[in-house]
XYZ file of C-alpha atoms in Angstrom:
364
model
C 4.903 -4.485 -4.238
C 6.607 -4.925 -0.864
C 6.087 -5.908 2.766
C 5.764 -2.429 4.704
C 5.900 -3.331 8.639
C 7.308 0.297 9.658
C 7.135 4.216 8.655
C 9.834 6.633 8.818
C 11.026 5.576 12.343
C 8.706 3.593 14.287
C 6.568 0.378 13.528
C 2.982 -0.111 12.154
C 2.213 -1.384 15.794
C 3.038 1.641 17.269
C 1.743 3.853 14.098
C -1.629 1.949 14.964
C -1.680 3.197 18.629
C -0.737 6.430 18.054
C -3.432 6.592 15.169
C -6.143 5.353 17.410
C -4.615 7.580 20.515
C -4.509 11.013 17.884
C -8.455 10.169 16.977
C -9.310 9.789 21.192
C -8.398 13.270 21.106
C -7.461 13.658 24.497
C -5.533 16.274 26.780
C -4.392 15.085 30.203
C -5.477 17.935 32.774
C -3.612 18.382 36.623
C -6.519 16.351 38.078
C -8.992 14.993 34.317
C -8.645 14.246 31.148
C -11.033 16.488 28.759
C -11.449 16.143 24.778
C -10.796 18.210 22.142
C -13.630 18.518 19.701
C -14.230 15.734 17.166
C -13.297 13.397 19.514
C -14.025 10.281 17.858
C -15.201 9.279 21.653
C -17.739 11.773 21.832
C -19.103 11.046 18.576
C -19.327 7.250 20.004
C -20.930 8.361 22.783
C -23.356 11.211 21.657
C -24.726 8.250 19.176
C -24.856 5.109 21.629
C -27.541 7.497 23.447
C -30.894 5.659 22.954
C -33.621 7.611 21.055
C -35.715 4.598 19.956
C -35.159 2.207 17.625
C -31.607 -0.114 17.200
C -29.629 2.568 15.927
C -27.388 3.677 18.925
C -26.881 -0.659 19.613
C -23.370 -0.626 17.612
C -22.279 2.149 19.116
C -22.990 0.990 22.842
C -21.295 -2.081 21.971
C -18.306 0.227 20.678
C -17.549 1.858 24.219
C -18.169 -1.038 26.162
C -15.368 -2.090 27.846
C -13.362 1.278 27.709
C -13.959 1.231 23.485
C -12.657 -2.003 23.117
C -14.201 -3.006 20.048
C -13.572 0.474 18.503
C -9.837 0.162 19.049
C -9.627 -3.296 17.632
C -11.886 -1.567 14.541
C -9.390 1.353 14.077
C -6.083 -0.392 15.115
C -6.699 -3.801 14.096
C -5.015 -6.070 12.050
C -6.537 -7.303 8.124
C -7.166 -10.401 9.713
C -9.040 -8.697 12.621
C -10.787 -6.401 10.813
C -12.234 -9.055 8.318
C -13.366 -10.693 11.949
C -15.522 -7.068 12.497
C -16.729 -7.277 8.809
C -18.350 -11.209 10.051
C -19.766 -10.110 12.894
C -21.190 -6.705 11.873
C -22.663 -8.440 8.833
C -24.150 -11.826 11.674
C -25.730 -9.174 13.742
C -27.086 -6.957 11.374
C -28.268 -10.877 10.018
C -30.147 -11.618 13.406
C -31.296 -7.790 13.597
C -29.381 -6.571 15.985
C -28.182 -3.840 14.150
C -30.417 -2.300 11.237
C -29.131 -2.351 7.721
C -27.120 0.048 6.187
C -29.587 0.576 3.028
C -33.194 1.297 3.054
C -35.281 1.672 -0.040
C -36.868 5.168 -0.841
C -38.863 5.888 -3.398
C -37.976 2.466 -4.875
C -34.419 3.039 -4.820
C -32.035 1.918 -2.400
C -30.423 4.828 -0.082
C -28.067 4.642 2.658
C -30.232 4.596 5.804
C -30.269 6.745 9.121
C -28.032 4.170 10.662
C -25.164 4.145 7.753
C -25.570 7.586 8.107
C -24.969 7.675 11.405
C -21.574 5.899 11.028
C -20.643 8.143 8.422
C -20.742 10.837 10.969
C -18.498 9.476 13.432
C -16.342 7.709 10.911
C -15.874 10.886 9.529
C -13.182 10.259 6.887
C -14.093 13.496 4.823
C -13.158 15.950 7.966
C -10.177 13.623 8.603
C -9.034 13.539 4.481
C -9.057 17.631 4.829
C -6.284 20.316 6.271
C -8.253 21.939 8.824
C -8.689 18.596 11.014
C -6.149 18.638 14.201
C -5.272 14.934 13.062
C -5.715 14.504 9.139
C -4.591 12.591 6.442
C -1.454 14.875 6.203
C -0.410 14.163 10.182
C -1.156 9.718 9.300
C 0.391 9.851 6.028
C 3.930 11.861 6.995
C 5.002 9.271 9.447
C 4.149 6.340 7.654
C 7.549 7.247 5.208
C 5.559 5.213 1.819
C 7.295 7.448 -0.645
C 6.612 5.136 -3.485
C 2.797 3.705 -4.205
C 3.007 0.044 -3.015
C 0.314 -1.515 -5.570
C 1.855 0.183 -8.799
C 5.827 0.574 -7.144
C 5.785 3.528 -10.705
C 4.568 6.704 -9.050
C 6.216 8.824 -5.852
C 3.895 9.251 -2.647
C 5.856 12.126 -0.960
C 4.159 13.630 2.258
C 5.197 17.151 2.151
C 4.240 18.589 5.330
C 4.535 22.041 7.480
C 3.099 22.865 10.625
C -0.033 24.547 10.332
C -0.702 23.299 6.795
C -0.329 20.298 4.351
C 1.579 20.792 0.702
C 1.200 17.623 -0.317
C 0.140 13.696 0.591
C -0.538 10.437 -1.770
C -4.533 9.594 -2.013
C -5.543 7.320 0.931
C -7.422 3.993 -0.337
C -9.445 2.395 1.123
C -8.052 -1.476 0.739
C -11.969 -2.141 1.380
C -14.496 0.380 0.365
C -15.497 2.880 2.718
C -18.646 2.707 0.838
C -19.615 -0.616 1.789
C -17.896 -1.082 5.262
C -18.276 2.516 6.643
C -16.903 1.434 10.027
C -13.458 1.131 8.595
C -13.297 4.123 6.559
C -10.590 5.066 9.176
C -8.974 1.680 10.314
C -5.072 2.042 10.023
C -4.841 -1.071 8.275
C -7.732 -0.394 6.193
C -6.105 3.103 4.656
C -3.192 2.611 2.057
C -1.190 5.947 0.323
C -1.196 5.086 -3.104
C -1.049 7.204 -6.612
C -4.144 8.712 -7.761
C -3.815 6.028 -10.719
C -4.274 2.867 -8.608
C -6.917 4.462 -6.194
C -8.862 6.471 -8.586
C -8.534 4.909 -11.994
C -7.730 1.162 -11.521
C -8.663 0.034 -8.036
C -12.074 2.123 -8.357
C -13.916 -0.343 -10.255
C -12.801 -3.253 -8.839
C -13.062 -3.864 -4.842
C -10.700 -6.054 -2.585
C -11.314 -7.763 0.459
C -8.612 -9.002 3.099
C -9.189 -12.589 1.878
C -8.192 -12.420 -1.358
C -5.836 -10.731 -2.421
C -1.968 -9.571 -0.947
C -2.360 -6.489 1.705
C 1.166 -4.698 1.666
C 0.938 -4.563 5.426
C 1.448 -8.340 5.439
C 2.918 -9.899 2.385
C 5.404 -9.115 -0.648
C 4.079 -9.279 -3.935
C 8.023 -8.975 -4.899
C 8.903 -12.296 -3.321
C 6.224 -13.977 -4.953
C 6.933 -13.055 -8.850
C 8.841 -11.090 -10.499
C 8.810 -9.543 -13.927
C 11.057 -10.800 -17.327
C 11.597 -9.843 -20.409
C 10.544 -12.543 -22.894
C 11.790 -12.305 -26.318
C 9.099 -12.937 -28.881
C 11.301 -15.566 -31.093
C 10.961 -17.400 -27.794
C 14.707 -17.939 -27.483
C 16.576 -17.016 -24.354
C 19.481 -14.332 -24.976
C 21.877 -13.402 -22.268
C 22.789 -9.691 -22.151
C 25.897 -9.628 -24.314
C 24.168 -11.471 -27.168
C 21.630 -8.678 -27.450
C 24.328 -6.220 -29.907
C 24.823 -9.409 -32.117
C 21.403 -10.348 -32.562
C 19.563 -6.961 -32.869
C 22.521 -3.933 -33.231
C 21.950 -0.665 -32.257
C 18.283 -0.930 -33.198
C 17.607 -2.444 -29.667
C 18.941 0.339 -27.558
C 16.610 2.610 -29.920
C 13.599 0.870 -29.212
C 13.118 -0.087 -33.183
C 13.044 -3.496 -32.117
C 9.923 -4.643 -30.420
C 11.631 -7.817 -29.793
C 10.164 -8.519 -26.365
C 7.176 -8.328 -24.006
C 7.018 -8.305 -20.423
C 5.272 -10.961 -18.665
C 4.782 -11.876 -14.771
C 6.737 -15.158 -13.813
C 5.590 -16.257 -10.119
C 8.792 -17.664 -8.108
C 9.266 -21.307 -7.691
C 8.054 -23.153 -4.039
C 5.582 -20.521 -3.760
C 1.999 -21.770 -1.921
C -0.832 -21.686 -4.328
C -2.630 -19.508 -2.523
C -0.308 -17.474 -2.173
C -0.049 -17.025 -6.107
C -3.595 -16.617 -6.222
C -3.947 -14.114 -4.312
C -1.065 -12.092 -5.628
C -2.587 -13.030 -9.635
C -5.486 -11.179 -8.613
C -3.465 -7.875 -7.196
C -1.718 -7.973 -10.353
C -5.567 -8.184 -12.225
C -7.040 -5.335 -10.518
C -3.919 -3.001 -11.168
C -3.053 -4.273 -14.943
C 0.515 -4.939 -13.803
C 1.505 -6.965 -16.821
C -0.428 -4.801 -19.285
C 1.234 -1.290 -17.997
C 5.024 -2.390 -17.435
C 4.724 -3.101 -21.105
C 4.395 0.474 -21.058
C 8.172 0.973 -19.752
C 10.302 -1.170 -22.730
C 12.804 1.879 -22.913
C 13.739 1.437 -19.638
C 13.734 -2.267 -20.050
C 16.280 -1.921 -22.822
C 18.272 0.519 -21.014
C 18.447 -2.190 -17.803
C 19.262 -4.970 -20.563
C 21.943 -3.039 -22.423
C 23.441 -1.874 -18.638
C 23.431 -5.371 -17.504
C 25.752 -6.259 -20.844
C 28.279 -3.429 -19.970
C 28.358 -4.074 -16.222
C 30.738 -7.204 -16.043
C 31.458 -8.274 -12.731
C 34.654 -7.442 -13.689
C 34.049 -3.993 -13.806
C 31.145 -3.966 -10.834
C 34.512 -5.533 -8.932
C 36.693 -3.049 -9.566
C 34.915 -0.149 -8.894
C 34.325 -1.625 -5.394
C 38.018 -1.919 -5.147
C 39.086 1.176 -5.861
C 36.595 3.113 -4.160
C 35.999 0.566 -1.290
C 35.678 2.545 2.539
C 35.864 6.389 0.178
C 32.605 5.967 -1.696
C 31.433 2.601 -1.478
C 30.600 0.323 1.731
C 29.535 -2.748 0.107
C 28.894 -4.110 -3.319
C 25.597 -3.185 -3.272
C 26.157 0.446 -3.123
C 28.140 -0.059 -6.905
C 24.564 -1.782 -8.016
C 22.858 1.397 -6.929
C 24.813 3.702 -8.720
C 25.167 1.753 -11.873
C 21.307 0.390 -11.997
C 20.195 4.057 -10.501
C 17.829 2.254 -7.783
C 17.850 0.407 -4.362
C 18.368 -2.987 -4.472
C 18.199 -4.112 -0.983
C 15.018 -5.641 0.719
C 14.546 -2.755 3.556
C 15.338 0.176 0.769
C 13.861 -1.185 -2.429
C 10.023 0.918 -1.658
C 11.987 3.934 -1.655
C 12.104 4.438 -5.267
C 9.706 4.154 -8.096
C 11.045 0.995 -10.700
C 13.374 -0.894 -8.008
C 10.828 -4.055 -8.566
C 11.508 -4.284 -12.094
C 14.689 -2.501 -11.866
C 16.084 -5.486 -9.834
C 13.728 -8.381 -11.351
C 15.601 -7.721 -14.727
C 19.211 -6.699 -14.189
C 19.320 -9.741 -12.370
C 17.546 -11.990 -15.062
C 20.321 -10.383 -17.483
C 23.170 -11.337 -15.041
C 23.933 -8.750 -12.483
C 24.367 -10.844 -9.171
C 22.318 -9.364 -6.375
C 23.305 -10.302 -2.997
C 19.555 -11.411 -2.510
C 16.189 -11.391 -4.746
């Protein structure tokens, strides 16, 4: 739902690089540097050995140059890693590099050379707790405690030395399946809830053209979610007692539905992109799911006057509150600032709706 650009402390640049640096697997000696098994390097190297055939090719080409192109494949950007997807695909085109299915039997199998990539891309040693660098050591730094496709389910690391308690499910934002050489690209491996990864997302690939990558965009600054009343009227907040009495705060109502508004001034493209994020995930069709808490945020935003938002500030003003922002949070229960707001599960439509029932947020 929102832009991540940094973990817990430090930036996805850096994140990147120490990711890549973590796989190397190196240990400076007095005098040498020496490996520690699994080296992703050795694998690179032990398969660019030629033993007939154009299998070891891609591999040669990824420690030329002091592994070059297999930093820019683990570390590199969406928009450089859908440049490796063209050319992989060009030179397995020309036959450079063999295909990644042969046909068996009369059924298509992975072939020696996919398999071969599997091996060094080994994502099910690194997904494990017995790896020296895992999926526990990438996911704790990376502070995502909320999943950013769904913004509804916590995605705690939970972490001791020596063992992992728990980590969200690492998707792959495009298959493993099909591009095995990214299977463990930083930008290429998103913590999400089992529901998005597994159930939803399962079914229906992405691709970095496509659709919003929550390494680079917002999906939050490009719609937001409302509450549209079904006799197509708009209410405010404090007409909502006249109009439907205490049956709306007890859910007897079924007065509304929640739909996805995109913001106004938004690119196309932009739009398009972020309609088909909120396709594969069944945004619209699941936060239909949450009316009680809807009602709860409508009923909240008639009681919270600014009136009485302002005068809790003033009284408590330098004791328990350092800005106005801090009342919002206690009164709406959730962040509400851009840097904060992936912290919680709900602040997306937490914020989207108080503010389309009148609570004044400093910023969308």
């Amino acid at each position: 739902m929102f832009h991540f650009t940094k973990g817990k402390k430090d930036g996805f640049t850096t994140l990147s690089e120490q990711h890549y640096q973590n796989l190397r697997m190196e240990r400076q000696l007095t005098k040498s540097v020496t490996r520690y098994a699994g080296s992703i390097l050795s694998l690179v190297d032990d398969a660019a050995v030629d033993k007939g055939g154009d299998n070891h090719t891609f591999f040669a080409d990824l420690l030329a140059e002091d592994y070059k192109w297999l930093k820019t494949i683990l570390t590199g950007t969406p928009g450089e890693l859908q440049e490796v997807i063209d050319l992989f695909e060009a030179r397995i085109l020309i036959g450079t590099y063999p295909r990644l299915t042969a046909i068996v039997d009369g059924e298509e199998v992975p072939s020696d050379f996919a398999k071969m990539i599997k091996t060094v891309f080994d994502y099910k040693h690194f997904s494990g707790k017995s790896a020296r660098y895992s999926a526990y050591h990438f996911c704790q730094p990376m502070g995502m405690d909320v999943c950013p496709y769904c913004n509804r389910n916590y995605t705690l690391t939970v972490y001791y030395r020596g063992g992992g308690l728990i980590r969200p499910e690492l998707d792959h934002y495009v298959p493993k399946s099909k591009y095995p050489y990214l299977a463990l690209s930083f930008y290429n491996l998103i913590p999400s809830c089992h529901l998005c990864n597994a159930n939803l997302k399962h079914a229906s690939p992405m691709n970095f053209k496509d659709f919003i990558h929550p390494y680079e965009h917002s999906l939050h600054e490009i719609f937001k979610f409302s509450a549209v009343f079904k006799n197509k009227k708009e209410l405010k907040a404090t007409e909502i007692g006249s109009t439907f009495g205490t049956a709306f705060f007890a859910g007897e109502t079924d007065s509304f539905d929640v739909k996805i508004k995109f913001r106004p001034g938004v690119p196309f493209s932009m739009i398009k992109k972020a309609a088909n994020n909120a396709r594969v995930f069944k945004l619209q069709k699941i936060y239909n799911e949450h009316k009680d808490l809807i009602e709860e945020m409508i009923i909240g935003a008639a009681v919270y006057s600014d009136t009485y938002i302002d005068t809790l500030y003033n009284d408590f003003q330098g004791s328990l509150f350092s800005s106005r922002e801090d009342v919002l949070r206690l009164l709406t229960h959730n962040y509400s600032s851009k840097d904060e707001m992936s912290r919680r599960p709900f602040s997306k439509l937490t914020k989207d709706i108080f503010s389309e029932f009148g609570l004044k947020y400093s910023s969308i």
